[in-house]
């Protein structure tokens, strides 16, 4: 953001090389917290800032935002963040948003590129913050691991891990599709494909994964969104797919049904 201002003012920038097109608007949403003078809570402040962003978002705008939805509960914050990314993408706005809500990667299908700042965890040296920008979303769960290097209390860390496992629906027994109340809804990509249960782990599905991505389908939506190219998955498995921890090559047809 600072470099853009310096460059557009005709001044030197902090870079070996720098290319840009001039922007009409540079909008930042960095600081977070209550506005005591106006009597506004953190979330109200965030939404007022977001309202300004949405009004000014266009091809000539640059948006820089840090945790724009951290003042409310997770599901609403995640939904608002996904809607924001979709709107900014549709408006062809240049934007950089940081977030801890990694599930957003599995909710939207857009040309947005995801990166993370790498961190190394070692037994002998603890946590090393490399601060290197690397492709793809980073680990979706890491808070307790970081906390364990700051708060030297093994019992407290063990208790926190126990509750995280409960939140993640982890149990000694493997999950099955019949162990959840499943809601069937058709996919927006193909009405014959239903988002019911994750085909990998059996948890409630939250997204549709394209086995063959858009760039390999020759620009034809028919090939991209045909039934054989779509897989219902949960957000956790979807992240693992994009982190190359899970590979899906296609469906295998059996006498009874596809697998």
PDB file of C-alpha atoms in Angstrom:
ATOM      1  CA  UNK A   1       0.000   0.000   0.000  1.00  0.00           C
ATOM      2  CA  UNK A   2       2.780   2.436   0.933  1.00  0.00           C
ATOM      3  CA  UNK A   3       4.689   1.561  -2.242  1.00  0.00           C
ATOM      4  CA  UNK A   4       1.615   2.257  -4.367  1.00  0.00           C
ATOM      5  CA  UNK A   5       1.222   5.706  -2.807  1.00  0.00           C
ATOM      6  CA  UNK A   6       4.929   6.465  -3.268  1.00  0.00           C
ATOM      7  CA  UNK A   7       4.907   5.247  -6.882  1.00  0.00           C
ATOM      8  CA  UNK A   8       1.828   7.251  -7.836  1.00  0.00           C
ATOM      9  CA  UNK A   9       3.431  10.321  -6.251  1.00  0.00           C
ATOM     10  CA  UNK A  10       6.489   9.807  -8.457  1.00  0.00           C
ATOM     11  CA  UNK A  11       8.783   8.891  -5.576  1.00  0.00           C
ATOM     12  CA  UNK A  12      11.210   6.026  -4.954  1.00  0.00           C
ATOM     13  CA  UNK A  13       9.737   2.751  -3.690  1.00  0.00           C
ATOM     14  CA  UNK A  14      11.084   0.015  -1.436  1.00  0.00           C
ATOM     15  CA  UNK A  15      11.649  -2.543  -4.194  1.00  0.00           C
ATOM     16  CA  UNK A  16      14.215  -3.555  -6.797  1.00  0.00           C
ATOM     17  CA  UNK A  17      11.530  -3.319  -9.476  1.00  0.00           C
ATOM     18  CA  UNK A  18       7.910  -2.209  -9.332  1.00  0.00           C
ATOM     19  CA  UNK A  19       5.145  -2.356 -11.941  1.00  0.00           C
ATOM     20  CA  UNK A  20       1.636  -1.033 -11.458  1.00  0.00           C
ATOM     21  CA  UNK A  21      -1.196   0.780 -13.139  1.00  0.00           C
ATOM     22  CA  UNK A  22      -2.500   3.887 -11.329  1.00  0.00           C
ATOM     23  CA  UNK A  23      -5.443   3.335  -8.996  1.00  0.00           C
ATOM     24  CA  UNK A  24      -8.248   5.788  -8.271  1.00  0.00           C
ATOM     25  CA  UNK A  25      -8.885   4.379  -4.790  1.00  0.00           C
ATOM     26  CA  UNK A  26      -6.625   2.769  -2.192  1.00  0.00           C
ATOM     27  CA  UNK A  27      -8.755   1.424   0.659  1.00  0.00           C
ATOM     28  CA  UNK A  28      -7.257  -0.216   3.740  1.00  0.00           C
ATOM     29  CA  UNK A  29      -8.923  -2.108   6.567  1.00  0.00           C
ATOM     30  CA  UNK A  30      -6.082  -2.913   8.967  1.00  0.00           C
ATOM     31  CA  UNK A  31      -6.801  -1.890  12.550  1.00  0.00           C
ATOM     32  CA  UNK A  32      -9.511  -3.706  14.509  1.00  0.00           C
ATOM     33  CA  UNK A  33     -11.318  -2.955  17.745  1.00  0.00           C
ATOM     34  CA  UNK A  34     -14.158  -1.016  19.331  1.00  0.00           C
ATOM     35  CA  UNK A  35     -14.733   2.664  18.573  1.00  0.00           C
ATOM     36  CA  UNK A  36     -15.419   3.975  22.071  1.00  0.00           C
ATOM     37  CA  UNK A  37     -15.965   7.562  20.907  1.00  0.00           C
ATOM     38  CA  UNK A  38     -18.836   6.525  18.603  1.00  0.00           C
ATOM     39  CA  UNK A  39     -20.121   3.744  20.851  1.00  0.00           C
ATOM     40  CA  UNK A  40     -19.570   1.103  18.167  1.00  0.00           C
ATOM     41  CA  UNK A  41     -18.448  -2.461  18.810  1.00  0.00           C
ATOM     42  CA  UNK A  42     -15.737  -4.202  16.797  1.00  0.00           C
ATOM     43  CA  UNK A  43     -18.132  -5.897  14.389  1.00  0.00           C
ATOM     44  CA  UNK A  44     -20.114  -2.729  13.704  1.00  0.00           C
ATOM     45  CA  UNK A  45     -16.859  -0.908  12.912  1.00  0.00           C
ATOM     46  CA  UNK A  46     -15.867  -3.745  10.572  1.00  0.00           C
ATOM     47  CA  UNK A  47     -19.187  -3.704   8.731  1.00  0.00           C
ATOM     48  CA  UNK A  48     -19.118   0.072   8.272  1.00  0.00           C
ATOM     49  CA  UNK A  49     -15.649  -0.227   6.778  1.00  0.00           C
ATOM     50  CA  UNK A  50     -16.824  -3.118   4.595  1.00  0.00           C
ATOM     51  CA  UNK A  51     -19.760  -1.014   3.396  1.00  0.00           C
ATOM     52  CA  UNK A  52     -17.291   1.608   2.146  1.00  0.00           C
ATOM     53  CA  UNK A  53     -15.194  -1.085   0.458  1.00  0.00           C
ATOM     54  CA  UNK A  54     -18.205  -2.524  -1.396  1.00  0.00           C
ATOM     55  CA  UNK A  55     -19.334   0.918  -2.582  1.00  0.00           C
ATOM     56  CA  UNK A  56     -15.917   1.842  -3.992  1.00  0.00           C
ATOM     57  CA  UNK A  57     -14.890  -1.575  -5.323  1.00  0.00           C
ATOM     58  CA  UNK A  58     -14.220  -1.428  -9.055  1.00  0.00           C
ATOM     59  CA  UNK A  59     -11.484  -2.023 -11.611  1.00  0.00           C
ATOM     60  CA  UNK A  60      -9.636   1.097 -10.458  1.00  0.00           C
ATOM     61  CA  UNK A  61      -9.603   0.204  -6.746  1.00  0.00           C
ATOM     62  CA  UNK A  62      -6.986  -1.489  -4.580  1.00  0.00           C
ATOM     63  CA  UNK A  63      -8.339  -3.083  -1.375  1.00  0.00           C
ATOM     64  CA  UNK A  64      -6.031  -4.141   1.473  1.00  0.00           C
ATOM     65  CA  UNK A  65      -7.794  -5.849   4.376  1.00  0.00           C
ATOM     66  CA  UNK A  66      -6.648  -7.673   7.504  1.00  0.00           C
ATOM     67  CA  UNK A  67      -9.200  -9.927   9.234  1.00  0.00           C
ATOM     68  CA  UNK A  68     -12.223  -7.998   7.989  1.00  0.00           C
ATOM     69  CA  UNK A  69     -14.673 -10.358   9.733  1.00  0.00           C
ATOM     70  CA  UNK A  70     -13.135 -11.348  13.059  1.00  0.00           C
ATOM     71  CA  UNK A  71     -15.657  -9.501  15.247  1.00  0.00           C
ATOM     72  CA  UNK A  72     -18.491 -12.033  14.936  1.00  0.00           C
ATOM     73  CA  UNK A  73     -19.005 -15.790  15.238  1.00  0.00           C
ATOM     74  CA  UNK A  74     -17.189 -18.087  12.835  1.00  0.00           C
ATOM     75  CA  UNK A  75     -19.985 -19.125  10.462  1.00  0.00           C
ATOM     76  CA  UNK A  76     -21.243 -15.601   9.803  1.00  0.00           C
ATOM     77  CA  UNK A  77     -17.709 -14.252   9.492  1.00  0.00           C
ATOM     78  CA  UNK A  78     -16.852 -16.996   7.011  1.00  0.00           C
ATOM     79  CA  UNK A  79     -19.989 -16.345   4.955  1.00  0.00           C
ATOM     80  CA  UNK A  80     -19.410 -12.579   4.857  1.00  0.00           C
ATOM     81  CA  UNK A  81     -15.774 -13.073   3.862  1.00  0.00           C
ATOM     82  CA  UNK A  82     -16.754 -15.448   1.030  1.00  0.00           C
ATOM     83  CA  UNK A  83     -19.394 -12.993  -0.202  1.00  0.00           C
ATOM     84  CA  UNK A  84     -16.813 -10.183  -0.083  1.00  0.00           C
ATOM     85  CA  UNK A  85     -14.311 -12.142  -2.170  1.00  0.00           C
ATOM     86  CA  UNK A  86     -17.023 -13.028  -4.687  1.00  0.00           C
ATOM     87  CA  UNK A  87     -18.107  -9.379  -4.994  1.00  0.00           C
ATOM     88  CA  UNK A  88     -14.562  -8.018  -5.350  1.00  0.00           C
ATOM     89  CA  UNK A  89     -13.744 -10.666  -7.948  1.00  0.00           C
ATOM     90  CA  UNK A  90     -16.866  -9.865  -9.967  1.00  0.00           C
ATOM     91  CA  UNK A  91     -15.990  -6.148  -9.845  1.00  0.00           C
ATOM     92  CA  UNK A  92     -12.454  -6.938 -11.130  1.00  0.00           C
ATOM     93  CA  UNK A  93     -11.012  -5.203  -8.076  1.00  0.00           C
ATOM     94  CA  UNK A  94      -7.369  -5.642  -7.054  1.00  0.00           C
ATOM     95  CA  UNK A  95      -7.357  -6.869  -3.462  1.00  0.00           C
ATOM     96  CA  UNK A  96      -5.262  -8.564  -0.796  1.00  0.00           C
ATOM     97  CA  UNK A  97      -7.126  -9.977   2.214  1.00  0.00           C
ATOM     98  CA  UNK A  98      -5.631 -11.845   5.156  1.00  0.00           C
ATOM     99  CA  UNK A  99      -7.694 -14.222   7.286  1.00  0.00           C
ATOM    100  CA  UNK A 100      -7.545 -17.128   9.706  1.00  0.00           C
ATOM    101  CA  UNK A 101     -10.782 -18.535   8.237  1.00  0.00           C
ATOM    102  CA  UNK A 102      -9.125 -21.067   5.953  1.00  0.00           C
ATOM    103  CA  UNK A 103     -12.422 -22.783   5.129  1.00  0.00           C
ATOM    104  CA  UNK A 104     -13.195 -19.926   2.741  1.00  0.00           C
ATOM    105  CA  UNK A 105     -10.929 -21.627   0.181  1.00  0.00           C
ATOM    106  CA  UNK A 106     -13.441 -24.457  -0.186  1.00  0.00           C
ATOM    107  CA  UNK A 107     -16.550 -22.276  -0.355  1.00  0.00           C
ATOM    108  CA  UNK A 108     -15.931 -20.179  -3.433  1.00  0.00           C
ATOM    109  CA  UNK A 109     -14.980 -21.037  -6.989  1.00  0.00           C
ATOM    110  CA  UNK A 110     -13.052 -18.059  -8.341  1.00  0.00           C
ATOM    111  CA  UNK A 111      -9.668 -17.239  -9.892  1.00  0.00           C
ATOM    112  CA  UNK A 112      -8.459 -15.889  -6.530  1.00  0.00           C
ATOM    113  CA  UNK A 113      -4.995 -17.145  -5.571  1.00  0.00           C
ATOM    114  CA  UNK A 114      -4.265 -18.209  -1.997  1.00  0.00           C
ATOM    115  CA  UNK A 115      -0.943 -17.867  -0.171  1.00  0.00           C
ATOM    116  CA  UNK A 116       0.271 -18.355   3.383  1.00  0.00           C
ATOM    117  CA  UNK A 117       3.215 -17.213   5.493  1.00  0.00           C
ATOM    118  CA  UNK A 118       5.262 -20.306   6.284  1.00  0.00           C
ATOM    119  CA  UNK A 119       5.991 -21.435   9.828  1.00  0.00           C
ATOM    120  CA  UNK A 120       8.322 -24.269  10.879  1.00  0.00           C
ATOM    121  CA  UNK A 121       7.717 -26.224  14.091  1.00  0.00           C
ATOM    122  CA  UNK A 122      10.741 -28.050  15.525  1.00  0.00           C
ATOM    123  CA  UNK A 123      11.198 -29.862  18.812  1.00  0.00           C
ATOM    124  CA  UNK A 124      14.650 -28.375  19.429  1.00  0.00           C
ATOM    125  CA  UNK A 125      14.036 -24.803  18.292  1.00  0.00           C
ATOM    126  CA  UNK A 126      10.307 -24.428  18.836  1.00  0.00           C
ATOM    127  CA  UNK A 127       8.348 -22.389  16.301  1.00  0.00           C
ATOM    128  CA  UNK A 128      10.247 -20.527  13.587  1.00  0.00           C
ATOM    129  CA  UNK A 129       8.297 -17.831  11.746  1.00  0.00           C
ATOM    130  CA  UNK A 130       9.854 -17.840   8.282  1.00  0.00           C
ATOM    131  CA  UNK A 131       7.573 -15.054   7.034  1.00  0.00           C
ATOM    132  CA  UNK A 132       7.926 -16.424   3.502  1.00  0.00           C
ATOM    133  CA  UNK A 133       4.942 -16.195   1.193  1.00  0.00           C
ATOM    134  CA  UNK A 134       4.152 -19.646  -0.207  1.00  0.00           C
ATOM    135  CA  UNK A 135       1.356 -20.841  -2.533  1.00  0.00           C
ATOM    136  CA  UNK A 136      -1.826 -22.390  -1.187  1.00  0.00           C
ATOM    137  CA  UNK A 137      -3.596 -22.181   2.172  1.00  0.00           C
ATOM    138  CA  UNK A 138      -1.503 -22.991   5.226  1.00  0.00           C
ATOM    139  CA  UNK A 139      -2.428 -25.415   8.031  1.00  0.00           C
ATOM    140  CA  UNK A 140      -6.021 -24.854   9.086  1.00  0.00           C
ATOM    141  CA  UNK A 141      -5.321 -25.613  12.760  1.00  0.00           C
ATOM    142  CA  UNK A 142      -2.247 -24.405  14.582  1.00  0.00           C
ATOM    143  CA  UNK A 143      -3.313 -22.175  17.482  1.00  0.00           C
ATOM    144  CA  UNK A 144      -2.886 -24.770  20.222  1.00  0.00           C
ATOM    145  CA  UNK A 145       0.541 -25.711  18.881  1.00  0.00           C
ATOM    146  CA  UNK A 146       1.668 -22.075  19.047  1.00  0.00           C
ATOM    147  CA  UNK A 147       0.073 -21.667  22.464  1.00  0.00           C
ATOM    148  CA  UNK A 148       2.021 -24.689  23.739  1.00  0.00           C
ATOM    149  CA  UNK A 149       5.312 -22.907  23.050  1.00  0.00           C
ATOM    150  CA  UNK A 150       4.182 -19.821  24.958  1.00  0.00           C
ATOM    151  CA  UNK A 151       2.210 -21.264  27.878  1.00  0.00           C
ATOM    152  CA  UNK A 152       4.308 -23.936  29.567  1.00  0.00           C
ATOM    153  CA  UNK A 153       1.398 -26.004  30.885  1.00  0.00           C
ATOM    154  CA  UNK A 154       1.080 -29.508  29.378  1.00  0.00           C
ATOM    155  CA  UNK A 155      -2.147 -30.279  31.221  1.00  0.00           C
ATOM    156  CA  UNK A 156      -3.807 -27.145  29.870  1.00  0.00           C
ATOM    157  CA  UNK A 157      -2.587 -27.914  26.335  1.00  0.00           C
ATOM    158  CA  UNK A 158      -3.900 -31.486  26.562  1.00  0.00           C
ATOM    159  CA  UNK A 159      -7.303 -30.208  27.661  1.00  0.00           C
ATOM    160  CA  UNK A 160      -7.394 -27.732  24.775  1.00  0.00           C
ATOM    161  CA  UNK A 161      -6.500 -30.501  22.305  1.00  0.00           C
ATOM    162  CA  UNK A 162      -9.304 -32.643  23.730  1.00  0.00           C
ATOM    163  CA  UNK A 163     -11.870 -29.937  23.086  1.00  0.00           C
ATOM    164  CA  UNK A 164     -10.506 -29.276  19.606  1.00  0.00           C
ATOM    165  CA  UNK A 165     -11.029 -32.935  18.762  1.00  0.00           C
ATOM    166  CA  UNK A 166     -14.637 -32.650  19.921  1.00  0.00           C
ATOM    167  CA  UNK A 167     -15.126 -29.585  17.747  1.00  0.00           C
ATOM    168  CA  UNK A 168     -13.640 -31.431  14.773  1.00  0.00           C
ATOM    169  CA  UNK A 169     -16.110 -34.281  15.278  1.00  0.00           C
ATOM    170  CA  UNK A 170     -13.238 -36.628  16.036  1.00  0.00           C
ATOM    171  CA  UNK A 171     -14.029 -39.850  17.914  1.00  0.00           C
ATOM    172  CA  UNK A 172     -12.498 -43.349  18.345  1.00  0.00           C
ATOM    173  CA  UNK A 173     -15.061 -44.741  15.884  1.00  0.00           C
ATOM    174  CA  UNK A 174     -14.774 -43.876  12.184  1.00  0.00           C
ATOM    175  CA  UNK A 175     -17.441 -41.577  10.918  1.00  0.00           C
ATOM    176  CA  UNK A 176     -20.054 -42.908   8.552  1.00  0.00           C
ATOM    177  CA  UNK A 177     -22.573 -41.148   6.384  1.00  0.00           C
ATOM    178  CA  UNK A 178     -25.422 -42.492   8.516  1.00  0.00           C
ATOM    179  CA  UNK A 179     -24.053 -40.890  11.696  1.00  0.00           C
ATOM    180  CA  UNK A 180     -25.091 -37.362  10.681  1.00  0.00           C
ATOM    181  CA  UNK A 181     -28.352 -35.642   9.951  1.00  0.00           C
ATOM    182  CA  UNK A 182     -27.806 -35.019   6.249  1.00  0.00           C
ATOM    183  CA  UNK A 183     -29.383 -32.154   4.345  1.00  0.00           C
ATOM    184  CA  UNK A 184     -29.681 -32.751   0.592  1.00  0.00           C
ATOM    185  CA  UNK A 185     -29.385 -29.762  -1.704  1.00  0.00           C
ATOM    186  CA  UNK A 186     -28.518 -29.604  -5.406  1.00  0.00           C
ATOM    187  CA  UNK A 187     -25.202 -28.167  -6.533  1.00  0.00           C
ATOM    188  CA  UNK A 188     -25.240 -24.840  -8.347  1.00  0.00           C
ATOM    189  CA  UNK A 189     -22.902 -26.393 -10.921  1.00  0.00           C
ATOM    190  CA  UNK A 190     -25.171 -29.335 -11.773  1.00  0.00           C
ATOM    191  CA  UNK A 191     -28.675 -29.873 -10.389  1.00  0.00           C
ATOM    192  CA  UNK A 192     -28.208 -33.657 -10.637  1.00  0.00           C
ATOM    193  CA  UNK A 193     -25.353 -33.568  -8.110  1.00  0.00           C
ATOM    194  CA  UNK A 194     -26.389 -33.219  -4.462  1.00  0.00           C
ATOM    195  CA  UNK A 195     -24.289 -31.721  -1.668  1.00  0.00           C
ATOM    196  CA  UNK A 196     -25.059 -34.248   1.033  1.00  0.00           C
ATOM    197  CA  UNK A 197     -22.096 -36.128   2.499  1.00  0.00           C
ATOM    198  CA  UNK A 198     -18.368 -35.803   1.910  1.00  0.00           C
ATOM    199  CA  UNK A 199     -17.310 -38.610  -0.432  1.00  0.00           C
ATOM    200  CA  UNK A 200     -13.969 -38.869   1.390  1.00  0.00           C
ATOM    201  CA  UNK A 201     -14.732 -38.896   5.126  1.00  0.00           C
ATOM    202  CA  UNK A 202     -18.540 -39.028   5.333  1.00  0.00           C
ATOM    203  CA  UNK A 203     -18.984 -35.719   7.174  1.00  0.00           C
ATOM    204  CA  UNK A 204     -21.633 -33.249   5.953  1.00  0.00           C
ATOM    205  CA  UNK A 205     -20.497 -31.876   2.597  1.00  0.00           C
ATOM    206  CA  UNK A 206     -19.953 -28.137   2.314  1.00  0.00           C
ATOM    207  CA  UNK A 207     -18.563 -27.705  -1.196  1.00  0.00           C
ATOM    208  CA  UNK A 208     -18.208 -29.247  -4.640  1.00  0.00           C
ATOM    209  CA  UNK A 209     -14.716 -30.109  -5.876  1.00  0.00           C
ATOM    210  CA  UNK A 210     -13.966 -30.134  -9.606  1.00  0.00           C
ATOM    211  CA  UNK A 211     -11.775 -33.162 -10.346  1.00  0.00           C
ATOM    212  CA  UNK A 212     -10.481 -31.567 -13.544  1.00  0.00           C
ATOM    213  CA  UNK A 213     -10.036 -27.789 -13.010  1.00  0.00           C
ATOM    214  CA  UNK A 214     -11.408 -25.142 -15.333  1.00  0.00           C
ATOM    215  CA  UNK A 215      -8.078 -24.506 -17.053  1.00  0.00           C
ATOM    216  CA  UNK A 216      -8.009 -28.134 -18.264  1.00  0.00           C
ATOM    217  CA  UNK A 217     -11.583 -28.194 -19.583  1.00  0.00           C
ATOM    218  CA  UNK A 218     -10.956 -25.979 -22.583  1.00  0.00           C
ATOM    219  CA  UNK A 219     -13.306 -23.275 -21.350  1.00  0.00           C
ATOM    220  CA  UNK A 220     -16.390 -25.486 -21.829  1.00  0.00           C
ATOM    221  CA  UNK A 221     -18.739 -25.321 -18.834  1.00  0.00           C
ATOM    222  CA  UNK A 222     -20.354 -28.600 -19.941  1.00  0.00           C
ATOM    223  CA  UNK A 223     -17.111 -30.512 -19.447  1.00  0.00           C
ATOM    224  CA  UNK A 224     -16.319 -28.640 -16.229  1.00  0.00           C
ATOM    225  CA  UNK A 225     -19.696 -29.200 -14.575  1.00  0.00           C
ATOM    226  CA  UNK A 226     -20.646 -32.658 -15.798  1.00  0.00           C
ATOM    227  CA  UNK A 227     -21.538 -35.122 -13.042  1.00  0.00           C
ATOM    228  CA  UNK A 228     -18.405 -37.212 -13.489  1.00  0.00           C
ATOM    229  CA  UNK A 229     -16.237 -34.153 -12.763  1.00  0.00           C
ATOM    230  CA  UNK A 230     -17.918 -33.145  -9.487  1.00  0.00           C
ATOM    231  CA  UNK A 231     -17.334 -34.504  -5.967  1.00  0.00           C
ATOM    232  CA  UNK A 232     -19.130 -33.345  -2.787  1.00  0.00           C
ATOM    233  CA  UNK A 233     -16.570 -32.765  -0.009  1.00  0.00           C
ATOM    234  CA  UNK A 234     -16.373 -31.197   3.444  1.00  0.00           C
ATOM    235  CA  UNK A 235     -14.248 -28.082   3.979  1.00  0.00           C
ATOM    236  CA  UNK A 236     -11.484 -30.013   5.763  1.00  0.00           C
ATOM    237  CA  UNK A 237     -11.031 -32.561   2.962  1.00  0.00           C
ATOM    238  CA  UNK A 238     -11.315 -29.807   0.344  1.00  0.00           C
ATOM    239  CA  UNK A 239      -8.380 -28.009   1.945  1.00  0.00           C
ATOM    240  CA  UNK A 240      -6.377 -31.249   2.010  1.00  0.00           C
ATOM    241  CA  UNK A 241      -7.074 -31.713  -1.717  1.00  0.00           C
ATOM    242  CA  UNK A 242      -5.697 -28.264  -2.531  1.00  0.00           C
ATOM    243  CA  UNK A 243      -2.705 -28.909  -0.254  1.00  0.00           C
ATOM    244  CA  UNK A 244      -2.062 -32.089  -2.298  1.00  0.00           C
ATOM    245  CA  UNK A 245      -2.618 -34.310   0.752  1.00  0.00           C
ATOM    246  CA  UNK A 246      -5.542 -36.010  -1.020  1.00  0.00           C
ATOM    247  CA  UNK A 247      -5.632 -36.877  -4.724  1.00  0.00           C
ATOM    248  CA  UNK A 248      -8.874 -37.493  -6.639  1.00  0.00           C
ATOM    249  CA  UNK A 249      -8.354 -38.858 -10.143  1.00  0.00           C
ATOM    250  CA  UNK A 250     -11.960 -39.648 -11.043  1.00  0.00           C
ATOM    251  CA  UNK A 251     -14.921 -41.924 -10.376  1.00  0.00           C
ATOM    252  CA  UNK A 252     -14.781 -45.715 -10.653  1.00  0.00           C
ATOM    253  CA  UNK A 253     -17.936 -47.365 -11.922  1.00  0.00           C
ATOM    254  CA  UNK A 254     -19.114 -50.485 -10.075  1.00  0.00           C
ATOM    255  CA  UNK A 255     -22.108 -52.735 -10.869  1.00  0.00           C
ATOM    256  CA  UNK A 256     -24.192 -50.855  -8.299  1.00  0.00           C
ATOM    257  CA  UNK A 257     -23.048 -47.256  -8.580  1.00  0.00           C
ATOM    258  CA  UNK A 258     -20.123 -44.936  -9.115  1.00  0.00           C
ATOM    259  CA  UNK A 259     -17.246 -44.733  -6.628  1.00  0.00           C
TER     260      UNK A 259
END
